[in-house]
PDB file of C-alpha atoms in Angstrom:
ATOM      1  CA  MET I  22      -0.022  -0.083  -0.086  1.00 51.00           C
ATOM      2  CA  LEU I  23       3.176   1.887   0.838  1.00 49.00           C
ATOM      3  CA  ARG I  24       3.965   1.879  -2.277  1.00 53.00           C
ATOM      4  CA  ARG I  25       1.672   2.569  -4.293  1.00 51.00           C
ATOM      5  CA  THR I  26       0.848   5.399  -2.665  1.00 45.00           C
ATOM      6  CA  PHE I  27       4.778   6.604  -3.250  1.00 44.00           C
ATOM      7  CA  LEU I  28       4.097   6.649  -7.031  1.00 43.00           C
ATOM      8  CA  LEU I  29       0.652   7.624  -7.019  1.00 45.00           C
ATOM      9  CA  THR I  30       2.020  10.461  -5.473  1.00 48.00           C
ATOM     10  CA  THR I  31       5.319  11.100  -7.540  1.00 48.00           C
ATOM     11  CA  SER I  32       3.211  10.577 -10.658  1.00 49.00           C
ATOM     12  CA  LEU I  33       1.071  13.821  -8.967  1.00 45.00           C
ATOM     13  CA  ALA I  34       3.403  15.500  -8.931  1.00 49.00           C
ATOM     14  CA  ALA I  35       5.484  15.421 -12.315  1.00 49.00           C
ATOM     15  CA  LEU I  36       2.234  16.004 -14.051  1.00 44.00           C
ATOM     16  CA  SER I  37       2.008  18.786 -11.609  1.00 48.00           C
ATOM     17  CA  ALA I  38       4.973  19.760 -12.739  1.00 49.00           C
ATOM     18  CA  CYS I  39       3.959  19.680 -16.569  1.00 51.00           C
ATOM     19  CA  GLY I  40       1.631  22.274 -16.143  1.00 48.00           C
ATOM     20  CA  LEU I  41       3.741  24.643 -14.488  1.00 46.00           C
ATOM     21  CA  THR I  42       6.006  25.574 -17.875  1.00 54.00           C
ATOM     22  CA  ALA I  43       4.954  27.248 -20.849  1.00 53.00           C
ATOM     23  CA  PRO I  44       4.176  25.591 -23.602  1.00 63.00           C
ATOM     24  CA  PRO I  45       6.915  26.019 -26.496  1.00 71.00           C
ATOM     25  CA  PRO I  46       6.198  28.679 -28.943  1.00 69.00           C
ATOM     26  CA  ARG I  47       4.522  27.833 -32.185  1.00 72.00           C
ATOM     27  CA  LEU I  48       7.130  29.391 -34.781  1.00 79.00           C
ATOM     28  CA  GLY I  49       6.744  30.318 -38.357  1.00 75.00           C
ATOM     29  CA  PRO I  50       8.415  29.350 -41.704  1.00 84.00           C
ATOM     30  CA  ASP I  51      10.813  32.162 -40.815  1.00 84.00           C
ATOM     31  CA  GLY I  52      11.862  29.755 -37.462  1.00 82.00           C
ATOM     32  CA  ARG I  53      10.173  33.238 -35.429  1.00 78.00           C
ATOM     33  CA  PRO I  54       8.120  32.824 -32.964  1.00 75.00           C
ATOM     34  CA  LEU I  55       3.822  33.110 -34.795  1.00 69.00           C
ATOM     35  CA  PRO I  56       2.353  36.206 -33.640  1.00 64.00           C
ATOM     36  CA  THR I  57      -0.148  35.578 -30.748  1.00 71.00           C
ATOM     37  CA  ILE I  58      -3.568  36.662 -31.513  1.00 73.00           C
ATOM     38  CA  TYR I  59      -5.411  39.309 -29.238  1.00 78.00           C
ATOM     39  CA  ARG I  60      -9.017  39.322 -29.588  1.00 83.00           C
ATOM     40  CA  ILE I  61     -10.682  42.540 -28.441  1.00 82.00           C
ATOM     41  CA  ASN I  62     -13.962  42.372 -27.386  1.00 86.00           C
ATOM     42  CA  PRO I  63     -16.113  46.249 -29.360  1.00 82.00           C
ATOM     43  CA  ASN I  64     -17.662  46.087 -26.116  1.00 88.00           C
ATOM     44  CA  ASP I  65     -14.304  46.888 -24.611  1.00 91.00           C
ATOM     45  CA  THR I  66     -13.955  50.574 -27.358  1.00 93.00           C
ATOM     46  CA  GLY I  67     -14.393  52.886 -24.675  1.00 93.00           C
ATOM     47  CA  GLU I  68     -12.155  51.078 -22.697  1.00 96.00           C
ATOM     48  CA  ILE I  69      -9.410  50.635 -24.779  1.00 95.00           C
ATOM     49  CA  GLN I  70      -9.701  54.471 -25.968  1.00 97.00           C
ATOM     50  CA  PHE I  71      -8.996  55.721 -22.690  1.00 97.00           C
ATOM     51  CA  ARG I  72      -5.980  53.286 -21.678  1.00 96.00           C
ATOM     52  CA  VAL I  73      -4.220  54.283 -24.719  1.00 98.00           C
ATOM     53  CA  LEU I  74      -5.127  57.986 -23.965  1.00 98.00           C
ATOM     54  CA  ASP I  75      -3.598  57.220 -20.286  1.00 98.00           C
ATOM     55  CA  SER I  76      -0.711  55.869 -21.138  1.00 98.00           C
ATOM     56  CA  VAL I  77      -0.063  58.963 -24.244  1.00 98.00           C
ATOM     57  CA  ASN I  78      -0.547  61.181 -21.562  1.00 98.00           C
ATOM     58  CA  ALA I  79       1.629  59.453 -19.274  1.00 98.00           C
ATOM     59  CA  LEU I  80       4.628  59.795 -22.106  1.00 98.00           C
ATOM     60  CA  ARG I  81       3.820  63.423 -22.871  1.00 98.00           C
ATOM     61  CA  THR I  82       3.515  64.379 -19.151  1.00 98.00           C
ATOM     62  CA  GLY I  83       7.663  62.494 -19.880  1.00 97.00           C
ATOM     63  CA  ALA I  84       8.131  65.299 -22.744  1.00 97.00           C
ATOM     64  CA  GLY I  85       6.780  67.767 -20.618  1.00 97.00           C
ATOM     65  CA  ALA I  86       3.305  68.065 -23.096  1.00 98.00           C
ATOM     66  CA  PRO I  87       0.494  68.958 -22.179  1.00 98.00           C
ATOM     67  CA  GLN I  88      -2.208  66.318 -22.139  1.00 98.00           C
ATOM     68  CA  LEU I  89      -4.362  65.249 -24.352  1.00 98.00           C
ATOM     69  CA  VAL I  90      -8.371  64.493 -24.225  1.00 98.00           C
ATOM     70  CA  LEU I  91      -9.902  62.402 -26.963  1.00 98.00           C
ATOM     71  CA  ASN I  92     -12.612  63.766 -29.244  1.00 98.00           C
ATOM     72  CA  ALA I  93     -15.070  62.781 -30.400  1.00 97.00           C
ATOM     73  CA  GLU I  94     -14.603  63.465 -34.097  1.00 98.00           C
ATOM     74  CA  LEU I  95     -11.003  62.762 -34.416  1.00 98.00           C
ATOM     75  CA  ASN I  96     -12.536  58.647 -33.017  1.00 98.00           C
ATOM     76  CA  ALA I  97     -14.621  59.238 -35.505  1.00 98.00           C
ATOM     77  CA  ALA I  98     -12.152  59.541 -38.720  1.00 98.00           C
ATOM     78  CA  ALA I  99      -9.698  57.393 -36.600  1.00 98.00           C
ATOM     79  CA  ALA I 100     -12.093  54.631 -37.198  1.00 97.00           C
ATOM     80  CA  THR I 101     -13.079  55.106 -40.329  1.00 97.00           C
ATOM     81  CA  HIS I 102      -9.627  55.238 -41.148  1.00 97.00           C
ATOM     82  CA  SER I 103      -8.902  51.777 -39.736  1.00 97.00           C
ATOM     83  CA  ARG I 104     -11.088  50.178 -41.654  1.00 97.00           C
ATOM     84  CA  ASP I 105     -10.671  51.082 -45.179  1.00 97.00           C
ATOM     85  CA  MET I 106      -6.936  50.753 -44.409  1.00 96.00           C
ATOM     86  CA  SER I 107      -7.770  47.348 -43.676  1.00 96.00           C
ATOM     87  CA  LEU I 108     -10.252  46.575 -46.882  1.00 95.00           C
ATOM     88  CA  GLN I 109      -7.331  48.285 -49.108  1.00 93.00           C
ATOM     89  CA  ASN I 110      -4.949  45.527 -47.661  1.00 91.00           C
ATOM     90  CA  ARG I 111      -2.318  48.305 -46.484  1.00 84.00           C
ATOM     91  CA  PRO I 112      -1.332  51.115 -44.390  1.00 91.00           C
ATOM     92  CA  TRP I 113      -1.373  53.736 -44.887  1.00 89.00           C
ATOM     93  CA  HIS I 114      -1.885  57.103 -44.256  1.00 92.00           C
ATOM     94  CA  PHE I 115      -4.483  58.109 -47.791  1.00 90.00           C
ATOM     95  CA  GLY I 116      -7.815  56.768 -47.587  1.00 92.00           C
ATOM     96  CA  SER I 117      -9.467  54.535 -51.053  1.00 90.00           C
ATOM     97  CA  ASP I 118     -11.197  57.862 -51.880  1.00 94.00           C
ATOM     98  CA  GLY I 119      -7.446  60.002 -51.888  1.00 94.00           C
ATOM     99  CA  SER I 120      -8.445  61.621 -48.767  1.00 96.00           C
ATOM    100  CA  SER I 121      -6.041  62.272 -46.379  1.00 97.00           C
ATOM    101  CA  PRO I 122      -6.553  62.675 -42.539  1.00 97.00           C
ATOM    102  CA  ILE I 123      -7.366  65.989 -42.858  1.00 97.00           C
ATOM    103  CA  ASP I 124     -10.336  64.877 -45.431  1.00 97.00           C
ATOM    104  CA  ARG I 125     -11.179  62.021 -42.975  1.00 97.00           C
ATOM    105  CA  ALA I 126     -11.519  64.761 -39.960  1.00 97.00           C
ATOM    106  CA  ARG I 127     -13.182  67.660 -41.164  1.00 97.00           C
ATOM    107  CA  ARG I 128     -15.830  65.169 -43.336  1.00 97.00           C
ATOM    108  CA  ALA I 129     -16.082  63.711 -39.224  1.00 97.00           C
ATOM    109  CA  GLY I 130     -16.858  67.899 -37.568  1.00 97.00           C
ATOM    110  CA  TYR I 131     -13.094  68.595 -36.381  1.00 97.00           C
ATOM    111  CA  ARG I 132     -13.120  72.106 -36.996  1.00 95.00           C
ATOM    112  CA  GLY I 133      -9.055  72.314 -34.835  1.00 97.00           C
ATOM    113  CA  ARG I 134      -5.926  71.877 -37.090  1.00 97.00           C
ATOM    114  CA  ILE I 135      -4.412  68.227 -37.949  1.00 97.00           C
ATOM    115  CA  LEU I 136      -1.377  67.736 -36.761  1.00 98.00           C
ATOM    116  CA  GLY I 137      -0.850  63.977 -36.826  1.00 97.00           C
ATOM    117  CA  GLN I 138      -1.164  60.267 -37.674  1.00 98.00           C
ATOM    118  CA  ASN I 139       0.076  57.330 -36.529  1.00 98.00           C
ATOM    119  CA  ILE I 140      -1.486  54.334 -38.145  1.00 98.00           C
ATOM    120  CA  SER I 141      -0.283  49.957 -37.237  1.00 97.00           C
ATOM    121  CA  GLU I 142      -0.775  46.496 -39.423  1.00 95.00           C
ATOM    122  CA  THR I 143      -0.157  44.251 -36.432  1.00 91.00           C
ATOM    123  CA  TYR I 144      -1.971  41.665 -34.111  1.00 86.00           C
ATOM    124  CA  GLU I 145      -0.394  43.228 -30.890  1.00 91.00           C
ATOM    125  CA  SER I 146      -2.144  45.715 -28.364  1.00 93.00           C
ATOM    126  CA  GLU I 147      -2.845  49.047 -28.301  1.00 94.00           C
ATOM    127  CA  LEU I 148      -0.338  49.655 -25.609  1.00 95.00           C
ATOM    128  CA  GLU I 149       2.778  47.396 -27.569  1.00 95.00           C
ATOM    129  CA  THR I 150       0.959  49.649 -30.566  1.00 96.00           C
ATOM    130  CA  VAL I 151       2.197  53.016 -28.552  1.00 97.00           C
ATOM    131  CA  ALA I 152       5.468  51.304 -27.856  1.00 97.00           C
ATOM    132  CA  ALA I 153       6.140  50.722 -31.189  1.00 96.00           C
ATOM    133  CA  TRP I 154       5.373  54.347 -32.140  1.00 98.00           C
ATOM    134  CA  MET I 155       7.434  56.000 -29.552  1.00 97.00           C
ATOM    135  CA  GLN I 156      10.947  53.781 -30.552  1.00 97.00           C
ATOM    136  CA  GLN I 157      10.309  55.902 -34.194  1.00 97.00           C
ATOM    137  CA  GLU I 158      11.371  60.022 -34.263  1.00 97.00           C
ATOM    138  CA  ASP I 159       7.785  60.117 -36.783  1.00 97.00           C
ATOM    139  CA  THR I 160       5.293  58.510 -35.075  1.00 97.00           C
ATOM    140  CA  ARG I 161       6.629  59.403 -30.790  1.00 98.00           C
ATOM    141  CA  SER I 162       6.435  63.384 -32.240  1.00 98.00           C
ATOM    142  CA  VAL I 163       2.646  62.722 -33.237  1.00 98.00           C
ATOM    143  CA  ILE I 164       2.327  61.190 -29.655  1.00 98.00           C
ATOM    144  CA  THR I 165       4.615  63.885 -28.200  1.00 98.00           C
ATOM    145  CA  ASP I 166       3.550  66.847 -30.446  1.00 98.00           C
ATOM    146  CA  PRO I 167       3.299  69.831 -27.757  1.00 98.00           C
ATOM    147  CA  ASP I 168       0.959  71.883 -29.544  1.00 97.00           C
ATOM    148  CA  ALA I 169      -1.521  68.579 -30.082  1.00 98.00           C
ATOM    149  CA  ARG I 170      -4.695  68.458 -27.165  1.00 98.00           C
ATOM    150  CA  ASP I 171      -6.993  66.786 -29.238  1.00 98.00           C
ATOM    151  CA  MET I 172      -6.787  62.951 -29.373  1.00 98.00           C
ATOM    152  CA  GLY I 173      -9.302  60.041 -31.500  1.00 98.00           C
ATOM    153  CA  PHE I 174      -8.269  57.259 -31.494  1.00 98.00           C
ATOM    154  CA  ALA I 175      -9.257  54.011 -33.273  1.00 97.00           C
ATOM    155  CA  PHE I 176      -9.115  50.087 -34.040  1.00 96.00           C
ATOM    156  CA  TYR I 177     -10.537  47.370 -36.255  1.00 97.00           C
ATOM    157  CA  GLN I 178     -10.050  44.106 -36.083  1.00 96.00           C
ATOM    158  CA  GLU I 179     -10.741  40.923 -39.121  1.00 95.00           C
ATOM    159  CA  ASP I 180     -11.784  37.948 -38.802  1.00 93.00           C
ATOM    160  CA  ASN I 181      -8.214  36.855 -38.857  1.00 92.00           C
ATOM    161  CA  GLY I 182      -7.193  38.465 -35.641  1.00 92.00           C
ATOM    162  CA  LYS I 183      -5.203  41.351 -37.611  1.00 94.00           C
ATOM    163  CA  ILE I 184      -6.086  44.683 -35.896  1.00 95.00           C
ATOM    164  CA  TRP I 185      -5.698  48.241 -37.898  1.00 97.00           C
ATOM    165  CA  TRP I 186      -4.483  50.772 -35.185  1.00 97.00           C
ATOM    166  CA  THR I 187      -5.436  54.835 -35.679  1.00 98.00           C
ATOM    167  CA  MET I 188      -4.464  57.818 -33.867  1.00 98.00           C
ATOM    168  CA  LEU I 189      -5.086  61.471 -34.652  1.00 98.00           C
ATOM    169  CA  THR I 190      -4.401  64.321 -32.785  1.00 98.00           C
ATOM    170  CA  GLY I 191      -5.356  67.882 -33.242  1.00 98.00           C
ATOM    171  CA  ASP I 192      -4.808  71.072 -31.846  1.00 97.00           C
ATOM    172  CA  GLY I 193      -8.631  71.699 -30.507  1.00 93.00           C
ATOM    173  CA  SER I 194      -8.498  75.462 -32.214  1.00 90.00           C
ATOM    174  CA  ILE I 195     -11.264  76.306 -33.781  1.00 82.00           C
ATOM    175  CA  THR I 196     -10.864  77.227 -37.652  1.00 67.00           C
ATOM    176  CA  GLY I 197     -14.089  77.663 -38.696  1.00 45.00           C
ATOM    177  CA  GLN I 198     -16.067  81.452 -38.374  1.00 34.00           C
ATOM    178  CA  GLY I 199     -18.718  80.409 -36.042  1.00 34.00           C
ATOM    179  CA  LEU I 200     -22.014  81.423 -36.429  1.00 31.00           C
ATOM    180  CA  PRO I 201     -23.135  84.805 -36.761  1.00 36.00           C
ATOM    181  CA  ASP I 202     -23.644  86.549 -33.365  1.00 38.00           C
ATOM    182  CA  ASN I 203     -27.681  88.273 -33.917  1.00 38.00           C
ATOM    183  CA  SER I 204     -27.083  89.020 -30.042  1.00 37.00           C
ATOM    184  CA  ASN I 205     -27.352  92.962 -30.756  1.00 41.00           C
ATOM    185  CA  SER I 206     -30.128  92.747 -33.537  1.00 35.00           C
TER     186      SER I 206
END
């Protein structure tokens, strides 16, 4: 009986130890690890946008730049572009209709000046994407631009898991003429 208990205990210990080691990463044909798919629940869009805003504002504080606020019009323009990049199957700054970031922001109702746009095609999370943008001077300058006051951030995830990210920054000014003042009439 003691021998059976010893074998059973040893076997259970060995099996539990197997569960503590991570399986080796799956490798692609190039020998590099295949990406892990980061699945986004569409109900988490607002949470993701605020997580990015908090991250960007922390980076801006470190760079001595003022805090940004999320802007609904810029979020809409970013969402439109993320989906359009997916349909085109290429990450680039122009829409399938030839539109620029400025055009898309105007269509969405943004009245400030567009200062920059960052885009990405990846399987990585939003925070990994922001970290990658910080590694390149041109995309880092969009994040840390001291003239920026507004931010839009959105994504589109394909069924295969690929995510198209878009970030827009604007200066928060009102460049339009506005409504006439009829208070004196």
